PDB file of C-alpha atoms and ligand atoms in Angstrom:
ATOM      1  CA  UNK Q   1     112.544 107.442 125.456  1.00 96.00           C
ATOM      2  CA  UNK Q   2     114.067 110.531 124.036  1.00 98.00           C
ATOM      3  CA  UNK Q   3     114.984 111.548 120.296  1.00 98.00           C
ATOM      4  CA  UNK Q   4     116.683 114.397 118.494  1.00 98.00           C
ATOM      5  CA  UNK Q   5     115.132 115.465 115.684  1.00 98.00           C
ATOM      6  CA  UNK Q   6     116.813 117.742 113.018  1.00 98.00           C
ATOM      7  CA  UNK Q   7     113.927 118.480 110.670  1.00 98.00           C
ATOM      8  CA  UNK Q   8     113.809 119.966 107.538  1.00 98.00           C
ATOM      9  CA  UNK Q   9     111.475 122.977 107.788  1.00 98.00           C
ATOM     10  CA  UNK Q  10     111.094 124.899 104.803  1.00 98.00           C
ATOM     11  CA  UNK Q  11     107.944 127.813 104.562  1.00 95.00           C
ATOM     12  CA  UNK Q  12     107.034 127.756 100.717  1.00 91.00           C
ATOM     13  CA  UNK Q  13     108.692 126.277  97.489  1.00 88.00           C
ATOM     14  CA  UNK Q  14     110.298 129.019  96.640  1.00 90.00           C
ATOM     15  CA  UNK Q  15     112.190 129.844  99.722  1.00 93.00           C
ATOM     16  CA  UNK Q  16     115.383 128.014 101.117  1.00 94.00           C
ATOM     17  CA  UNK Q  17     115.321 125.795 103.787  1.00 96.00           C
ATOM     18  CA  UNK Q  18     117.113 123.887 106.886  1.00 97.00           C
ATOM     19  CA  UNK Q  19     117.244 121.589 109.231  1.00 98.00           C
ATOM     20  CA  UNK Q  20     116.117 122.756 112.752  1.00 98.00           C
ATOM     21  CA  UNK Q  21     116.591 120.643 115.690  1.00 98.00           C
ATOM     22  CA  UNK Q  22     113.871 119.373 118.153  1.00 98.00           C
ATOM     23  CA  UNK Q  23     114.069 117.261 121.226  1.00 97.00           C
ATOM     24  CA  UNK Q  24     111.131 114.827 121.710  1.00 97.00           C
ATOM     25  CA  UNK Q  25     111.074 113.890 125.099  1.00 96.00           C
ATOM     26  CA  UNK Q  26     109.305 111.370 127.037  1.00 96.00           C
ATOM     27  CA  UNK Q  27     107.814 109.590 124.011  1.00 97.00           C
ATOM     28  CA  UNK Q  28     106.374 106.123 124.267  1.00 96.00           C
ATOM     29  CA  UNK Q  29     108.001 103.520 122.148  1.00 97.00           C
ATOM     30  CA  UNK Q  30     104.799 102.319 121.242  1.00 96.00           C
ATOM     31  CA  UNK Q  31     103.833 105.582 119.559  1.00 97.00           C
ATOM     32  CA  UNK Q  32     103.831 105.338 115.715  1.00 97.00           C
ATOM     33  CA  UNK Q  33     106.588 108.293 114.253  1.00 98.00           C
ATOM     34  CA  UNK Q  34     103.593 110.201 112.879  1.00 98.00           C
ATOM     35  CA  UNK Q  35     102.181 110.332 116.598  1.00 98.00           C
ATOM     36  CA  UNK Q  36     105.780 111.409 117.832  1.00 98.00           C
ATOM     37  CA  UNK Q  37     105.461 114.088 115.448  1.00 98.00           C
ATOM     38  CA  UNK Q  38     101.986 114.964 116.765  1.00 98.00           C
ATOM     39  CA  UNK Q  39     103.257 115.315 120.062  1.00 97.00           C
ATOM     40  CA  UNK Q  40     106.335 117.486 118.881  1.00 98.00           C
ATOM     41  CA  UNK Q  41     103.722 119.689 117.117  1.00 98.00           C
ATOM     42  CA  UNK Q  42     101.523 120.354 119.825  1.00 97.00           C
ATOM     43  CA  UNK Q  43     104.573 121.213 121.801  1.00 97.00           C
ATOM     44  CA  UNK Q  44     105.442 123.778 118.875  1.00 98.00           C
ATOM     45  CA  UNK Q  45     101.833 125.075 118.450  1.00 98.00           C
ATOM     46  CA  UNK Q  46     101.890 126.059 122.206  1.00 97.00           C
ATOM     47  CA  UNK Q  47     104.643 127.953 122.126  1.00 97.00           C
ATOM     48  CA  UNK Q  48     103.414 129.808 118.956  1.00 97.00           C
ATOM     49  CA  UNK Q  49     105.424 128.354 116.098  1.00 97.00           C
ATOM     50  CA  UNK Q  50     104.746 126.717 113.239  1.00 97.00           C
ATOM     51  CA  UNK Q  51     104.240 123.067 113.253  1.00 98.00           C
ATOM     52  CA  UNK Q  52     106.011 120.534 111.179  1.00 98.00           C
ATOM     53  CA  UNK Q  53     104.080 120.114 108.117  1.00 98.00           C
ATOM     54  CA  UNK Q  54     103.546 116.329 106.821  1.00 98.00           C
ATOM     55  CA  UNK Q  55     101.256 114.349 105.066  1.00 97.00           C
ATOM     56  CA  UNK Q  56      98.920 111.204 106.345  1.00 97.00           C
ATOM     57  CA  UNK Q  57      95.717 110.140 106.045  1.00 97.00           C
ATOM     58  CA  UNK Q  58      94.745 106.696 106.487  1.00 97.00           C
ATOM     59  CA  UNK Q  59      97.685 106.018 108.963  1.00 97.00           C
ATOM     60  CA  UNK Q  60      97.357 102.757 108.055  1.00 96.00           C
ATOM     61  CA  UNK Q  61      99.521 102.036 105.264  1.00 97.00           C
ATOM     62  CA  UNK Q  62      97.346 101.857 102.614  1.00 96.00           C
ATOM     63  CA  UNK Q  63      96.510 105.180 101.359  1.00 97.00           C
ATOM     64  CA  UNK Q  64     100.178 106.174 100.439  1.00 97.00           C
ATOM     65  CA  UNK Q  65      99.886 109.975 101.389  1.00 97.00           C
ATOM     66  CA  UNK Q  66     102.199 109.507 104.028  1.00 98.00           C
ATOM     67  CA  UNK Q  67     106.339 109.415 103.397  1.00 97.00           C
ATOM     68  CA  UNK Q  68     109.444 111.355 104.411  1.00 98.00           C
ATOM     69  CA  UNK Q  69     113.525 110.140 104.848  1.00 98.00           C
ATOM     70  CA  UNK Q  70     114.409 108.875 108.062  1.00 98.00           C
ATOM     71  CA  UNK Q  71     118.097 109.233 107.973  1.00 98.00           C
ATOM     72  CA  UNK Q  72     118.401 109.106 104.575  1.00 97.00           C
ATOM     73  CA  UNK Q  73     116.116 106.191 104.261  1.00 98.00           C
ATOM     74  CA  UNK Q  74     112.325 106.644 102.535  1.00 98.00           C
ATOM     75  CA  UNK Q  75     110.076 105.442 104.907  1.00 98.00           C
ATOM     76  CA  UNK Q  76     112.550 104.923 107.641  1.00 97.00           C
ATOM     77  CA  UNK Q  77     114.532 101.818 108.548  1.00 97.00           C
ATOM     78  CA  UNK Q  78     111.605  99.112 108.364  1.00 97.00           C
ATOM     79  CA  UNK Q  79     111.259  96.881 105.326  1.00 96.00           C
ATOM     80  CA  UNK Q  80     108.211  97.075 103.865  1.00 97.00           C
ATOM     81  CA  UNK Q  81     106.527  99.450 106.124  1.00 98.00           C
ATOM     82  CA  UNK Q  82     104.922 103.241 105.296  1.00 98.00           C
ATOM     83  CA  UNK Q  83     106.199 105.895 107.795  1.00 98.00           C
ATOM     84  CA  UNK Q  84     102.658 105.716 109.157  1.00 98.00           C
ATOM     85  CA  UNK Q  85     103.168 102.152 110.535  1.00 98.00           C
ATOM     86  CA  UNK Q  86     106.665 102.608 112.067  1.00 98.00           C
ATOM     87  CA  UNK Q  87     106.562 102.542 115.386  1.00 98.00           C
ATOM     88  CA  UNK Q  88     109.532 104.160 117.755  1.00 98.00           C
ATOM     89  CA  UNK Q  89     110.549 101.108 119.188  1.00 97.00           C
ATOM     90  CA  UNK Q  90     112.265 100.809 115.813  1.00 97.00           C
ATOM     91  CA  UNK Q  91     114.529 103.322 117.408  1.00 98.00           C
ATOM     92  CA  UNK Q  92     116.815 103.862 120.192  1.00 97.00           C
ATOM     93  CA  UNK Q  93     117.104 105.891 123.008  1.00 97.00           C
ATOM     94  CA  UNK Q  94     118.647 108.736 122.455  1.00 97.00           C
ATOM     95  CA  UNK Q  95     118.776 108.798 118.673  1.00 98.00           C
ATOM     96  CA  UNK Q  96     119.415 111.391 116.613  1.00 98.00           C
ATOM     97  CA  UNK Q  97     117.185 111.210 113.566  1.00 98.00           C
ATOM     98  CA  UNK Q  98     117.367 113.536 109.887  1.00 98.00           C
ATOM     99  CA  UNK Q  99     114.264 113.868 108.405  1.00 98.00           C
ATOM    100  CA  UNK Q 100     113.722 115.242 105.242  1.00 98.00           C
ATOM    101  CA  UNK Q 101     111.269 115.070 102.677  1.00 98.00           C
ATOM    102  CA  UNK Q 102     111.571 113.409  99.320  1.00 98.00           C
ATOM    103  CA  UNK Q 103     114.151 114.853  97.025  1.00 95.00           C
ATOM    104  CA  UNK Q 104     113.539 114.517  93.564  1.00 96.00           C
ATOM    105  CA  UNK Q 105     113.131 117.430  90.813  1.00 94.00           C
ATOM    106  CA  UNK Q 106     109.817 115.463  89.875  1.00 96.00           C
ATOM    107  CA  UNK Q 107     108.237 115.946  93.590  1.00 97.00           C
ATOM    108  CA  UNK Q 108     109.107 119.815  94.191  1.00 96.00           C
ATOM    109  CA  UNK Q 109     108.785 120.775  98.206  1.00 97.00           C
ATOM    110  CA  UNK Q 110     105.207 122.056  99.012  1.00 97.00           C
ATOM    111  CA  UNK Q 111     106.228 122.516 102.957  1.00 97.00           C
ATOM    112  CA  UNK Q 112     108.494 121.429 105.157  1.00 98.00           C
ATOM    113  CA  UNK Q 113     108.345 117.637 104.531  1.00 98.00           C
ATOM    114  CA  UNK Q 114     105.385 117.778 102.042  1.00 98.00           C
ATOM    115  CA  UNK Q 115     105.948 117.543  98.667  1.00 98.00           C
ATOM    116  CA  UNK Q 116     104.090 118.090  95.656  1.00 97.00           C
ATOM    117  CA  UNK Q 117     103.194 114.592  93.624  1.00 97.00           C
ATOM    118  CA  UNK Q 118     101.024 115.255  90.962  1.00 97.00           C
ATOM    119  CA  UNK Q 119     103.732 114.222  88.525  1.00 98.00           C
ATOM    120  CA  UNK Q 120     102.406 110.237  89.203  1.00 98.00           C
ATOM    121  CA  UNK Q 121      99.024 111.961  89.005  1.00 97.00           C
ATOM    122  CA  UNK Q 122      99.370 112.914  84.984  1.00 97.00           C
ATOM    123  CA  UNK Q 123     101.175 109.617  84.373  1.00 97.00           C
ATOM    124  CA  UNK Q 124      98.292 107.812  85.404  1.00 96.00           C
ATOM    125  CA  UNK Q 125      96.191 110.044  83.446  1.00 96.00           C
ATOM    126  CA  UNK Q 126      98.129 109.078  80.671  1.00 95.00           C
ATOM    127  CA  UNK Q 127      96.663 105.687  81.131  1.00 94.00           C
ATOM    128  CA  UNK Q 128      96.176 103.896  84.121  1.00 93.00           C
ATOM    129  CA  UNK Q 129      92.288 103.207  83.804  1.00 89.00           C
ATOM    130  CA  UNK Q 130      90.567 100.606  81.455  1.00 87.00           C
ATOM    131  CA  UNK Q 131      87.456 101.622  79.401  1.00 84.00           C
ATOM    132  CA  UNK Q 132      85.000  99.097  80.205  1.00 76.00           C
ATOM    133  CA  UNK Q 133      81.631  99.280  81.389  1.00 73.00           C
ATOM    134  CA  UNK Q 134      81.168  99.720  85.133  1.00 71.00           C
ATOM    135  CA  UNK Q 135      78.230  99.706  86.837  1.00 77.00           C
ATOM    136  CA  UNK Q 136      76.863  96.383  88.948  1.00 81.00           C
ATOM    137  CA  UNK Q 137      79.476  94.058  89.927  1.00 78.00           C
ATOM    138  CA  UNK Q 138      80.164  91.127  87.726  1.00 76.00           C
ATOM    139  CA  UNK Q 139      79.603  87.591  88.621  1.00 81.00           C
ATOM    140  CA  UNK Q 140      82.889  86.716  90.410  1.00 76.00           C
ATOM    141  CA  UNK Q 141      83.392  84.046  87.505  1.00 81.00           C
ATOM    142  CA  UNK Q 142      81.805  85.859  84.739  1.00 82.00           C
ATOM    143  CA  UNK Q 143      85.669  86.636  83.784  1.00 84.00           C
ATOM    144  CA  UNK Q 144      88.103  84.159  84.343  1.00 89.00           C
ATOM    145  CA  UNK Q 145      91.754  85.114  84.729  1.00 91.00           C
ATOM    146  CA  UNK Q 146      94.258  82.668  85.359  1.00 93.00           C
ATOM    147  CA  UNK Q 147      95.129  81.988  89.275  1.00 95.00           C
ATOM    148  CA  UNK Q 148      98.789  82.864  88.581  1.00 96.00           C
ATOM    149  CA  UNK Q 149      97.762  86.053  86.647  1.00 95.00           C
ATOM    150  CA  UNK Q 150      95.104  87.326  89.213  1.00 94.00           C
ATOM    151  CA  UNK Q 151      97.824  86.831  92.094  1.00 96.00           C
ATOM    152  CA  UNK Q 152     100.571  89.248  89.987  1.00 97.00           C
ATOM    153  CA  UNK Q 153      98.337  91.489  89.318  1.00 97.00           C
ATOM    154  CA  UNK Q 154      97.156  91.862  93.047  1.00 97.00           C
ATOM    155  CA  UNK Q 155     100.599  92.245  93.652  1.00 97.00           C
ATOM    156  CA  UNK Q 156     100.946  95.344  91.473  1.00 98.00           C
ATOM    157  CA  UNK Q 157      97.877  96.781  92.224  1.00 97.00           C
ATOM    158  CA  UNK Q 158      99.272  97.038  95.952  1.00 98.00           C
ATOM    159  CA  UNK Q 159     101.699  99.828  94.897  1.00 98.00           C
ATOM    160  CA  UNK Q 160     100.289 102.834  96.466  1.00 98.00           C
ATOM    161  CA  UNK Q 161     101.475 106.014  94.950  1.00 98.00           C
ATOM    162  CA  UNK Q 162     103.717 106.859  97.811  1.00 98.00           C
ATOM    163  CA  UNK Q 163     106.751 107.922  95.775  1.00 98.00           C
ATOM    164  CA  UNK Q 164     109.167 106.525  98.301  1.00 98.00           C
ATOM    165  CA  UNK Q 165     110.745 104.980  95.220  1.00 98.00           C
ATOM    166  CA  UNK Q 166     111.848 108.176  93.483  1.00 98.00           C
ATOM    167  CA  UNK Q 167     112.869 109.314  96.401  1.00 98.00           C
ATOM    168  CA  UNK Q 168     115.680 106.313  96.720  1.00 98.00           C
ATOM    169  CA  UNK Q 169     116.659 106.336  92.951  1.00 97.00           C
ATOM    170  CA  UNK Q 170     120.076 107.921  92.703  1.00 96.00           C
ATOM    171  CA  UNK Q 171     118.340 108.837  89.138  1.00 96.00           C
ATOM    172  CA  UNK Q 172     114.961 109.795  90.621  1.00 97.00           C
ATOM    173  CA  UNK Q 173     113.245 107.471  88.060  1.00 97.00           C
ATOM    174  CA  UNK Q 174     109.593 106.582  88.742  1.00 98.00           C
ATOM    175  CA  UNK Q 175     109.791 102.960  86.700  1.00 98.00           C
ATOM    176  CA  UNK Q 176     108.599 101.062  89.822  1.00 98.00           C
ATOM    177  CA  UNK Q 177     105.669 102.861  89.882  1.00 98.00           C
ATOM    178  CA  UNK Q 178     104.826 103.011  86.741  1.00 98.00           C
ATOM    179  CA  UNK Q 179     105.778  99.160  85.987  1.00 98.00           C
ATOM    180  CA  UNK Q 180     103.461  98.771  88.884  1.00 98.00           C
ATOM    181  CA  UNK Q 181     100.319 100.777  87.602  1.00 97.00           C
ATOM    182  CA  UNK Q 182     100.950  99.279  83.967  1.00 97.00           C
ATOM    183  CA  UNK Q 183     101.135  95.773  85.089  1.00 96.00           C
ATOM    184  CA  UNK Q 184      98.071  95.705  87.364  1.00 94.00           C
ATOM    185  CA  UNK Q 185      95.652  96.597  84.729  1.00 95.00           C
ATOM    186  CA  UNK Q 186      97.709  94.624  81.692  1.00 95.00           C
ATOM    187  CA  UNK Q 187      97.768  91.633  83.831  1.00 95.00           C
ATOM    188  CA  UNK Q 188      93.851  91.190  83.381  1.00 93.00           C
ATOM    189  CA  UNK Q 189      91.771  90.508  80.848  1.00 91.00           C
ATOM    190  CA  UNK Q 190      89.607  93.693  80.900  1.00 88.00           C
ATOM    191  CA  UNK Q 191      92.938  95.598  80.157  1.00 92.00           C
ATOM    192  CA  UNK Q 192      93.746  93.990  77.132  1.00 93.00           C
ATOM    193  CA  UNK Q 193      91.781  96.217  74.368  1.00 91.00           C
ATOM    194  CA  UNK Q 194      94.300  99.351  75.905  1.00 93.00           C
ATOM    195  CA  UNK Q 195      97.677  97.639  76.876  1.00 94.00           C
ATOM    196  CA  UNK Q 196      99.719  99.086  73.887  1.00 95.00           C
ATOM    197  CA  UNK Q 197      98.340 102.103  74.090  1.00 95.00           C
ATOM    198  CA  UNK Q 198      98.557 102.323  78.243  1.00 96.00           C
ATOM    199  CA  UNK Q 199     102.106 101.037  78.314  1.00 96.00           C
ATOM    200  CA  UNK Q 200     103.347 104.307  75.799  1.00 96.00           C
ATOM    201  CA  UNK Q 201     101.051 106.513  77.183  1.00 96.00           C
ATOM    202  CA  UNK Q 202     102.389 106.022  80.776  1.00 97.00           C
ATOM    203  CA  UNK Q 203     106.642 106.174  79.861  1.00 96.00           C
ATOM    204  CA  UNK Q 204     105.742 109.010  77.136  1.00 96.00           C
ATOM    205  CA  UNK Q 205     104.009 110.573  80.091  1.00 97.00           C
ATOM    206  CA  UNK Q 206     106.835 109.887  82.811  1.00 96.00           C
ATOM    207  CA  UNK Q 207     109.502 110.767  80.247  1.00 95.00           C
ATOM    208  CA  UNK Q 208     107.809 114.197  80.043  1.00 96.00           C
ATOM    209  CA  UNK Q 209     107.653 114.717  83.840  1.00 96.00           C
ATOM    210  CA  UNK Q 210     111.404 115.543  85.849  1.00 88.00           C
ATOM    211  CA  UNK Q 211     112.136 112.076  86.562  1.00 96.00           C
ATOM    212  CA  UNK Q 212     115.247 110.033  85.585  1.00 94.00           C
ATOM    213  CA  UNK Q 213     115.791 106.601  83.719  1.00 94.00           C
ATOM    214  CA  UNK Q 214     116.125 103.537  85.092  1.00 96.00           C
ATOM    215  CA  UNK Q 215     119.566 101.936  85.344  1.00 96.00           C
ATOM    216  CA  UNK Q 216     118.893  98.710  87.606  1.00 94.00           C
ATOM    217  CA  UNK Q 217     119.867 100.201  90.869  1.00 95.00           C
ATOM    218  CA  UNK Q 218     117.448  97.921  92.783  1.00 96.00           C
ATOM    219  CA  UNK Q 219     117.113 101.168  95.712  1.00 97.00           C
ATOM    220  CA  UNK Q 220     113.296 101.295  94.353  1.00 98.00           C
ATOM    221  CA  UNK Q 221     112.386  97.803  95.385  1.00 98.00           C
ATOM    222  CA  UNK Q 222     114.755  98.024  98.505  1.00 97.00           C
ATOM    223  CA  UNK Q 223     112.211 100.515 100.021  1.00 98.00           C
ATOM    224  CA  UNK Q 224     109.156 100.128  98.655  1.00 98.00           C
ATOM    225  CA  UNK Q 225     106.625  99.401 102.006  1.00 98.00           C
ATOM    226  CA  UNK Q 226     104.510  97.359  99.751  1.00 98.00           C
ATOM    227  CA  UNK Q 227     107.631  95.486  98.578  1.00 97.00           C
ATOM    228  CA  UNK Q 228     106.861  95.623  94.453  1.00 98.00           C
ATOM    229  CA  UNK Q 229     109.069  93.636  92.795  1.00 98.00           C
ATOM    230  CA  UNK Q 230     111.300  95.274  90.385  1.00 97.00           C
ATOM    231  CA  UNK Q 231     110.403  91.906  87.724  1.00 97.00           C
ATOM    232  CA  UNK Q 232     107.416  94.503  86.731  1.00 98.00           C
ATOM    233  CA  UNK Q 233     110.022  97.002  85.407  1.00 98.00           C
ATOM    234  CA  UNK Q 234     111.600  93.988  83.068  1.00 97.00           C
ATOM    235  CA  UNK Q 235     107.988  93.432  82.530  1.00 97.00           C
ATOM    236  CA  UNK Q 236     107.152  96.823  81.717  1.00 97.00           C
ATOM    237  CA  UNK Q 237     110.248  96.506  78.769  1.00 97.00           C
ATOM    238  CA  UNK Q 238     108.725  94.009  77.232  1.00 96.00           C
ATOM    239  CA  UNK Q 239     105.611  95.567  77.180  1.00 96.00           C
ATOM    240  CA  UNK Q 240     107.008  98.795  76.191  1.00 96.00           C
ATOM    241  CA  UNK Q 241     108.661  97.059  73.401  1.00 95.00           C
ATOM    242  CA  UNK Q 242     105.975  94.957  72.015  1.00 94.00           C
ATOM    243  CA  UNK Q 243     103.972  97.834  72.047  1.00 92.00           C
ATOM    244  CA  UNK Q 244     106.186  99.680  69.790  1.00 92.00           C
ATOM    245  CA  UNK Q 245     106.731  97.694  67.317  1.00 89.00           C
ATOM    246  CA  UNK Q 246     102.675  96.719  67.251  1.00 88.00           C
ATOM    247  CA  UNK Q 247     102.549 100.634  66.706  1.00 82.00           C
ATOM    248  CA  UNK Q 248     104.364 100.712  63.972  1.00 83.00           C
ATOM    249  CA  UNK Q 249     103.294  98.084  62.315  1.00 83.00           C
ATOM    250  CA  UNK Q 250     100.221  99.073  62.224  1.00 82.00           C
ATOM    251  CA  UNK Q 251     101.467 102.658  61.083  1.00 82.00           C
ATOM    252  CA  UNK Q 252     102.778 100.760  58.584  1.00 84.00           C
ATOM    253  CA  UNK Q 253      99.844  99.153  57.231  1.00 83.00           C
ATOM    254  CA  UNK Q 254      97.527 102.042  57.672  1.00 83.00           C
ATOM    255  CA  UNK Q 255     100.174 103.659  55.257  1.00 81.00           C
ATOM    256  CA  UNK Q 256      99.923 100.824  52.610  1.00 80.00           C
ATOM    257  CA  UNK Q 257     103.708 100.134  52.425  1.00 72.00           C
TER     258      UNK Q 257
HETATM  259  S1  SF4 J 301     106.247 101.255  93.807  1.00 81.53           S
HETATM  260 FE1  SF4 J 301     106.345 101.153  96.071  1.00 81.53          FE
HETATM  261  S2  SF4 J 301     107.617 102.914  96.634  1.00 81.53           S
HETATM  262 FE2  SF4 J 301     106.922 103.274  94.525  1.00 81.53          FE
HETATM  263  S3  SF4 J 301     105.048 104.476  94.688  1.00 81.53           S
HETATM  264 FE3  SF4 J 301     104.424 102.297  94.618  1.00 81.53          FE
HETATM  265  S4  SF4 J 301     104.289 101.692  96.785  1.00 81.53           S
HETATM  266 FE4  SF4 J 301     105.461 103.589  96.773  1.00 81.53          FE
HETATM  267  S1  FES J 302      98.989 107.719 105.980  1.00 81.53           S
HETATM  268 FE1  FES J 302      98.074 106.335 104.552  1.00 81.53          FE
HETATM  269  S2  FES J 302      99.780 105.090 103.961  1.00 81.53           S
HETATM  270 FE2  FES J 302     100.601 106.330 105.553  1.00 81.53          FE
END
């Protein structure tokens, strides 16, 4: 099969960039996009240009370091699937495709279709651990949590940082990830002792980075590839809300009135 490409290729941050157009011929619908692209770029590299730069890793959609727009869709027009896993036969012959990397003021362009992501970095430095001690594992029922619990945690826990979310938000608001990384750990019983604390340290820390708010667009869990519910953000509220008013309570006992 054969696709047109018009890629956005962009040097550094601080230049401007474009689309350019490339013509991937012959590829195999079988190939996975990212292996189309390999194939463009060795085409690229041997006539002496630069090749289109992207991020992957695990190529197996787990990893989350892969993640562009596909014709103004993050991740492409699967449900539930990473760029990484989408294969061509997705597409049709002769397509024409725009890709593009995330646009958000949060994720600032690195290169071409990489962008820079260490905005969900600092929120999860904000919070996103639990301070327990590690070391050899614990007897699998040492700790029990509740079936129903363990499952929604899982859940949340399989958000993978990709960022496709911001990228869909007409606000570019990161609450699906961060309801996500919230909820995993204050789902358990080991995250208890930090919840209030993780649930404002994580929005104080999101409302400091470029990102918008939240206004119930749904586009978040629309594209997600590891299909997070947007519940977590209602859940994330609540928890946002207890937590405040636990804070100041408290504020106001420490204070004696
Ligand atoms: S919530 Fe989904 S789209 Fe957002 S970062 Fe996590 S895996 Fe990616
Ligand atoms: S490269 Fe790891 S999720 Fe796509």
């Amino acid at each position: 099969m054969n696709l047109t490409l018009k890629v956005w290729r962009q040097k550094h941050a601080s230049t401007a960039g474009r689309f350019v157009t490339y013509e991937a011929k012959n590829v195999i619908p079988d190939m996975s996009f990212l292996e189309m692209l390999d194939v463009v770029n060795e085409g690229l590299i041997t006539k002496g240009e630069a090749p289109i730069a992207f991020e992957h890793d695990c190529r197996e959609g787990i990893c989350g370091s892969c993640g562009f727009v596909i014709n103004g869709v993050p991740h492409g027009p699967r449900r539930g699937t990473t760029v990484c896993q989408l294969h061509l036969r997705a597409f049709k012959d002769g397509d024409v495709l725009t890709i593009e990397p995330w646009r958000a003021r949060a994720f600032p362009v690195v290169k071409d279709l990489v962008v820079d992501r260490a905005a969900f970095d600092r929120i999860i430095q904000a919070g996103g651990y639990v301070s327990v001690p590690t070391g050899s594992a614990p007897d699998a029922n040492g700790l029990l949590v509740p079936k129903a619990d363990a499952d929604q945690a899982f859940d949340a826990a399989a958000c993978i940082g990709c960022g496709a979310c911001v990228a869909a938000c007409p606000n570019a608001s990161a609450m699906l990830f961060t309801a996500a990384k919230v909820s995993h750990l204050g789902l358990l019983p080991q995250g208890q002792p930090e919840r209030d604390e993780r649930a404002r340290g994580m929005v104080a820390a999101m409302d400091r980075e470029a990102f918008g708010s939240c206004t119930n667009m749904g586009e978040c869990e629309a594209v997600c590839p590891k299909e997070i519910s947007i519940a977590f953000i209602a859940r994330l509220n609540r928890d946002l809300m207890r937590a405040t008013f636990r804070g100041r309570r408290a504020a106001r006992e420490t204070a004696g009135v």
